[in-house]
């Protein structure tokens, strides 16, 4: 009888904790009945984009280049470049794809909705990615001898990545309603995603150590936290201005006294 892969307990734990943690986090948006249901919308998006988009692209590029699927520091630079940007472009696109549905778009009535709907969509993608990555590890015999309690890195990384996916989705949505800079947010999200992945990508090529890759990830997380806080403050300021009665605003025609 085949034994259960040792990552399964860590996978179950991570999935449950991530759903509870980030579900609670979405309640901070103040309109839980609007945002929480979206947490199930993108659960299969990671599997879909990996199987039907990223996989075929990787196979096509490596076949054209005449190299193996396992990337190394000696792989042609153009192949490495495509490999680096494929995930950011495809994942940032599929995360916000539910907005093509009128019912989902209708949830965005103001700046607060734009931020928290995007966070919900990104977190939903991240939750699905927890399962996808866990299943890939379980299918890899390389990890068969690793005990379940040694997957702490997987747990912490996946919990953090859920938040990161939400912030990058918010970057895309932040400019979608602008007729002149509609794509600027998406380009920024792709760039941020690429930078965030760079440390792990270089570690995979044995160009940098795993410790450096971890520090790189921590730095990217701090940037993402700062971006989210900037969005949150912008929403708070916009709501404050809308709620301030005209009589409470003093206008100095000749400059401040």
Short mmCIF file of C-alpha atoms in Angstrom, two decimals:
data_model
loop_
_atom_site.label_atom_id
_atom_site.label_comp_id
_atom_site.label_asym_id
_atom_site.label_seq_id
_atom_site.Cartn_x
_atom_site.Cartn_y
_atom_site.Cartn_z
CA UNK A 1 0.00 0.00 0.00
CA UNK A 2 1.41 3.35 -1.06
CA UNK A 3 2.06 5.72 1.85
CA UNK A 4 0.57 9.21 2.01
CA UNK A 5 3.08 11.91 0.94
CA UNK A 6 4.61 13.56 3.98
CA UNK A 7 3.63 17.04 2.83
CA UNK A 8 -0.10 16.27 3.13
CA UNK A 9 -0.41 17.30 6.83
CA UNK A 10 1.42 20.56 6.08
CA UNK A 11 -0.75 21.13 3.01
CA UNK A 12 -3.98 20.62 4.94
CA UNK A 13 -2.77 22.82 7.79
CA UNK A 14 -1.66 25.60 5.44
CA UNK A 15 -4.89 25.56 3.45
CA UNK A 16 -7.09 25.75 6.56
CA UNK A 17 -5.00 28.44 8.27
CA UNK A 18 -4.72 30.51 5.10
CA UNK A 19 -8.49 30.38 4.51
CA UNK A 20 -9.24 31.40 8.11
CA UNK A 21 -6.52 34.06 8.32
CA UNK A 22 -7.18 35.79 5.04
CA UNK A 23 -10.93 35.34 5.34
CA UNK A 24 -10.71 37.25 8.63
CA UNK A 25 -8.48 39.82 6.95
CA UNK A 26 -11.09 40.49 4.25
CA UNK A 27 -13.59 41.33 6.99
CA UNK A 28 -11.43 44.35 7.78
CA UNK A 29 -12.73 45.86 4.55
CA UNK A 30 -16.01 46.47 6.35
CA UNK A 31 -18.31 44.89 3.77
CA UNK A 32 -17.76 41.20 4.44
CA UNK A 33 -20.94 40.08 2.68
CA UNK A 34 -19.58 41.64 -0.51
CA UNK A 35 -15.96 40.51 -0.36
CA UNK A 36 -15.91 37.12 1.39
CA UNK A 37 -17.85 35.18 -1.29
CA UNK A 38 -15.14 36.11 -3.80
CA UNK A 39 -12.65 33.97 -1.91
CA UNK A 40 -13.92 30.91 -3.83
CA UNK A 41 -13.93 32.53 -7.28
CA UNK A 42 -10.28 31.94 -8.16
CA UNK A 43 -9.56 28.68 -6.37
CA UNK A 44 -8.97 26.79 -9.63
CA UNK A 45 -7.21 29.66 -11.43
CA UNK A 46 -3.70 28.53 -10.43
CA UNK A 47 -4.24 25.01 -11.77
CA UNK A 48 -5.83 26.35 -14.95
CA UNK A 49 -3.05 28.81 -15.75
CA UNK A 50 -0.32 26.26 -14.94
CA UNK A 51 -1.79 23.39 -16.98
CA UNK A 52 -3.23 25.26 -19.94
CA UNK A 53 -1.04 28.36 -20.26
CA UNK A 54 2.31 28.26 -18.46
CA UNK A 55 2.93 24.58 -19.20
CA UNK A 56 2.39 24.83 -22.98
CA UNK A 57 4.41 28.06 -23.16
CA UNK A 58 7.31 26.46 -21.32
CA UNK A 59 7.18 23.38 -23.53
CA UNK A 60 7.09 25.46 -26.72
CA UNK A 61 9.98 27.73 -25.70
CA UNK A 62 12.26 24.91 -24.54
CA UNK A 63 11.51 22.88 -27.69
CA UNK A 64 12.34 25.85 -29.91
CA UNK A 65 15.55 26.47 -27.96
CA UNK A 66 16.43 22.77 -27.96
CA UNK A 67 16.99 22.66 -24.21
CA UNK A 68 15.51 20.60 -21.38
CA UNK A 69 12.67 21.73 -19.15
CA UNK A 70 15.05 21.93 -16.17
CA UNK A 71 16.49 25.45 -16.30
CA UNK A 72 20.12 26.11 -15.36
CA UNK A 73 22.51 29.03 -15.40
CA UNK A 74 23.62 27.76 -18.83
CA UNK A 75 20.15 27.94 -20.36
CA UNK A 76 19.96 30.62 -23.10
CA UNK A 77 19.23 34.05 -21.65
CA UNK A 78 16.14 34.59 -23.77
CA UNK A 79 14.65 31.34 -22.48
CA UNK A 80 15.38 32.39 -18.89
CA UNK A 81 13.81 35.80 -19.54
CA UNK A 82 10.62 34.23 -20.87
CA UNK A 83 10.53 31.79 -17.96
CA UNK A 84 10.91 34.67 -15.49
CA UNK A 85 8.10 36.83 -16.88
CA UNK A 86 5.62 34.13 -17.93
CA UNK A 87 4.27 33.55 -14.42
CA UNK A 88 3.83 37.26 -13.56
CA UNK A 89 2.05 38.09 -16.82
CA UNK A 90 -0.27 35.10 -16.90
CA UNK A 91 -1.03 35.00 -13.19
CA UNK A 92 -1.74 38.72 -12.87
CA UNK A 93 -4.11 38.44 -15.82
CA UNK A 94 -6.06 35.42 -14.60
CA UNK A 95 -6.40 36.79 -11.06
CA UNK A 96 -8.52 39.71 -12.25
CA UNK A 97 -10.23 37.78 -15.07
CA UNK A 98 -13.39 37.34 -12.92
CA UNK A 99 -13.96 41.07 -13.39
CA UNK A 100 -15.02 40.24 -16.95
CA UNK A 101 -18.24 38.98 -15.35
CA UNK A 102 -20.77 41.77 -14.92
CA UNK A 103 -21.86 40.46 -11.53
CA UNK A 104 -18.32 40.76 -10.15
CA UNK A 105 -17.74 44.20 -11.70
CA UNK A 106 -20.99 45.38 -10.13
CA UNK A 107 -19.46 44.85 -6.70
CA UNK A 108 -17.06 47.75 -7.27
CA UNK A 109 -18.96 50.92 -6.39
CA UNK A 110 -16.15 53.00 -4.91
CA UNK A 111 -12.43 53.01 -4.05
CA UNK A 112 -12.92 50.78 -1.03
CA UNK A 113 -14.63 48.13 -3.15
CA UNK A 114 -11.88 48.36 -5.77
CA UNK A 115 -9.22 47.62 -3.12
CA UNK A 116 -10.99 44.84 -1.24
CA UNK A 117 -12.56 43.10 -4.24
CA UNK A 118 -9.08 42.93 -5.77
CA UNK A 119 -7.61 41.66 -2.49
CA UNK A 120 -10.29 38.94 -2.36
CA UNK A 121 -9.59 37.86 -5.94
CA UNK A 122 -5.84 37.73 -5.35
CA UNK A 123 -6.20 35.85 -2.07
CA UNK A 124 -8.55 33.38 -3.78
CA UNK A 125 -5.88 32.72 -6.40
CA UNK A 126 -3.30 32.31 -3.64
CA UNK A 127 -5.41 29.75 -1.79
CA UNK A 128 -5.72 27.70 -4.96
CA UNK A 129 -1.99 28.00 -5.47
CA UNK A 130 -1.39 26.53 -2.00
CA UNK A 131 -3.07 23.33 -3.14
CA UNK A 132 -1.42 23.35 -6.58
CA UNK A 133 2.10 23.74 -5.19
CA UNK A 134 1.42 21.17 -2.47
CA UNK A 135 0.19 18.62 -5.00
CA UNK A 136 3.27 19.18 -7.18
CA UNK A 137 5.54 18.60 -4.19
CA UNK A 138 3.60 15.48 -3.22
CA UNK A 139 4.07 14.08 -6.73
CA UNK A 140 7.82 14.70 -6.64
CA UNK A 141 9.73 11.74 -5.23
CA UNK A 142 12.58 14.06 -4.26
CA UNK A 143 10.56 15.20 -1.25
CA UNK A 144 9.35 11.73 -0.24
CA UNK A 145 11.91 11.30 2.55
CA UNK A 146 11.30 14.72 4.10
CA UNK A 147 9.26 14.49 7.33
CA UNK A 148 6.03 16.48 7.55
CA UNK A 149 7.38 18.83 10.21
CA UNK A 150 10.19 19.97 7.88
CA UNK A 151 7.78 21.78 5.57
CA UNK A 152 7.70 24.93 7.69
CA UNK A 153 9.12 26.93 4.80
CA UNK A 154 6.23 25.82 2.60
CA UNK A 155 3.70 26.87 5.25
CA UNK A 156 5.09 30.35 5.86
CA UNK A 157 5.78 31.05 2.19
CA UNK A 158 2.28 30.09 1.08
CA UNK A 159 0.63 32.15 3.82
CA UNK A 160 2.64 35.21 2.81
CA UNK A 161 2.14 34.68 -0.92
CA UNK A 162 -1.66 34.81 -0.50
CA UNK A 163 -1.32 38.38 0.77
CA UNK A 164 1.12 39.26 -2.01
CA UNK A 165 -1.25 38.02 -4.69
CA UNK A 166 -3.97 40.19 -3.22
CA UNK A 167 -1.85 43.34 -3.23
CA UNK A 168 -0.69 42.79 -6.82
CA UNK A 169 -4.28 42.25 -7.93
CA UNK A 170 -5.12 45.54 -6.21
CA UNK A 171 -2.36 47.23 -8.21
CA UNK A 172 -4.04 46.09 -11.43
CA UNK A 173 -7.55 47.08 -10.36
CA UNK A 174 -6.39 50.47 -9.05
CA UNK A 175 -6.15 51.89 -12.58
CA UNK A 176 -8.74 49.84 -14.47
CA UNK A 177 -11.37 52.56 -14.17
CA UNK A 178 -9.05 55.23 -15.59
CA UNK A 179 -9.49 55.82 -19.34
CA UNK A 180 -5.95 57.19 -19.74
CA UNK A 181 -3.86 54.84 -17.58
CA UNK A 182 -5.91 51.66 -17.54
CA UNK A 183 -2.96 49.34 -18.13
CA UNK A 184 -0.49 51.08 -15.82
CA UNK A 185 -1.60 49.12 -12.78
CA UNK A 186 -1.29 45.79 -14.59
CA UNK A 187 2.20 46.64 -15.82
CA UNK A 188 3.16 47.65 -12.27
CA UNK A 189 1.75 44.40 -10.87
CA UNK A 190 3.68 42.33 -13.41
CA UNK A 191 6.87 44.24 -12.60
CA UNK A 192 6.36 43.78 -8.84
CA UNK A 193 5.61 40.08 -9.32
CA UNK A 194 8.75 39.65 -11.42
CA UNK A 195 10.92 41.38 -8.84
CA UNK A 196 9.37 39.35 -6.01
CA UNK A 197 10.10 36.10 -7.88
CA UNK A 198 13.65 37.04 -8.83
CA UNK A 199 15.35 35.83 -5.64
CA UNK A 200 13.78 32.35 -5.81
CA UNK A 201 14.42 32.22 -9.56
CA UNK A 202 18.14 32.94 -9.13
CA UNK A 203 18.34 30.42 -6.30
CA UNK A 204 16.79 27.80 -8.57
CA UNK A 205 19.62 28.49 -11.03
CA UNK A 206 22.18 28.22 -8.18
CA UNK A 207 23.25 31.80 -8.82
CA UNK A 208 22.46 32.87 -5.24
CA UNK A 209 22.01 30.93 -2.01
CA UNK A 210 18.71 29.99 -0.44
CA UNK A 211 19.38 32.44 2.42
CA UNK A 212 19.74 35.33 0.00
CA UNK A 213 16.57 34.26 -1.77
CA UNK A 214 14.73 34.25 1.57
CA UNK A 215 15.98 37.74 2.42
CA UNK A 216 14.89 38.88 -1.03
CA UNK A 217 11.40 37.51 -0.37
CA UNK A 218 11.22 39.33 2.97
CA UNK A 219 12.19 42.57 1.23
CA UNK A 220 9.52 42.06 -1.42
CA UNK A 221 6.95 41.40 1.31
CA UNK A 222 7.82 44.68 3.03
CA UNK A 223 7.34 46.54 -0.25
CA UNK A 224 3.96 44.85 -0.75
CA UNK A 225 2.88 45.79 2.77
CA UNK A 226 3.84 49.39 2.04
CA UNK A 227 1.86 49.35 -1.21
CA UNK A 228 -1.21 47.97 0.55
CA UNK A 229 -0.94 50.58 3.30
CA UNK A 230 -0.73 53.31 0.67
CA UNK A 231 -3.89 52.01 -1.00
CA UNK A 232 -5.66 51.73 2.37
CA UNK A 233 -4.79 55.32 3.29
CA UNK A 234 -5.92 56.61 -0.09
CA UNK A 235 -9.28 54.91 0.42
CA UNK A 236 -9.59 56.34 3.94
CA UNK A 237 -8.75 59.85 2.72
CA UNK A 238 -11.23 59.64 -0.15
CA UNK A 239 -13.99 58.51 2.20
CA UNK A 240 -13.10 61.26 4.66
CA UNK A 241 -13.36 63.94 1.98
CA UNK A 242 -16.72 62.59 0.81
CA UNK A 243 -18.08 62.58 4.36
CA UNK A 244 -16.84 66.08 5.24
CA UNK A 245 -19.73 68.61 4.98
CA UNK A 246 -19.01 71.72 2.89
CA UNK A 247 -19.49 73.95 5.95
CA UNK A 248 -16.55 72.24 7.63
CA UNK A 249 -14.17 73.25 4.85
CA UNK A 250 -12.46 76.61 5.05
CA UNK A 251 -11.36 78.15 1.76
CA UNK A 252 -8.65 80.78 1.85
CA UNK A 253 -8.86 82.77 -1.38
CA UNK A 254 -5.64 84.64 -0.76
CA UNK A 255 -3.65 81.82 0.82
CA UNK A 256 -3.59 80.46 4.33
CA UNK A 257 -3.69 82.99 7.19
#
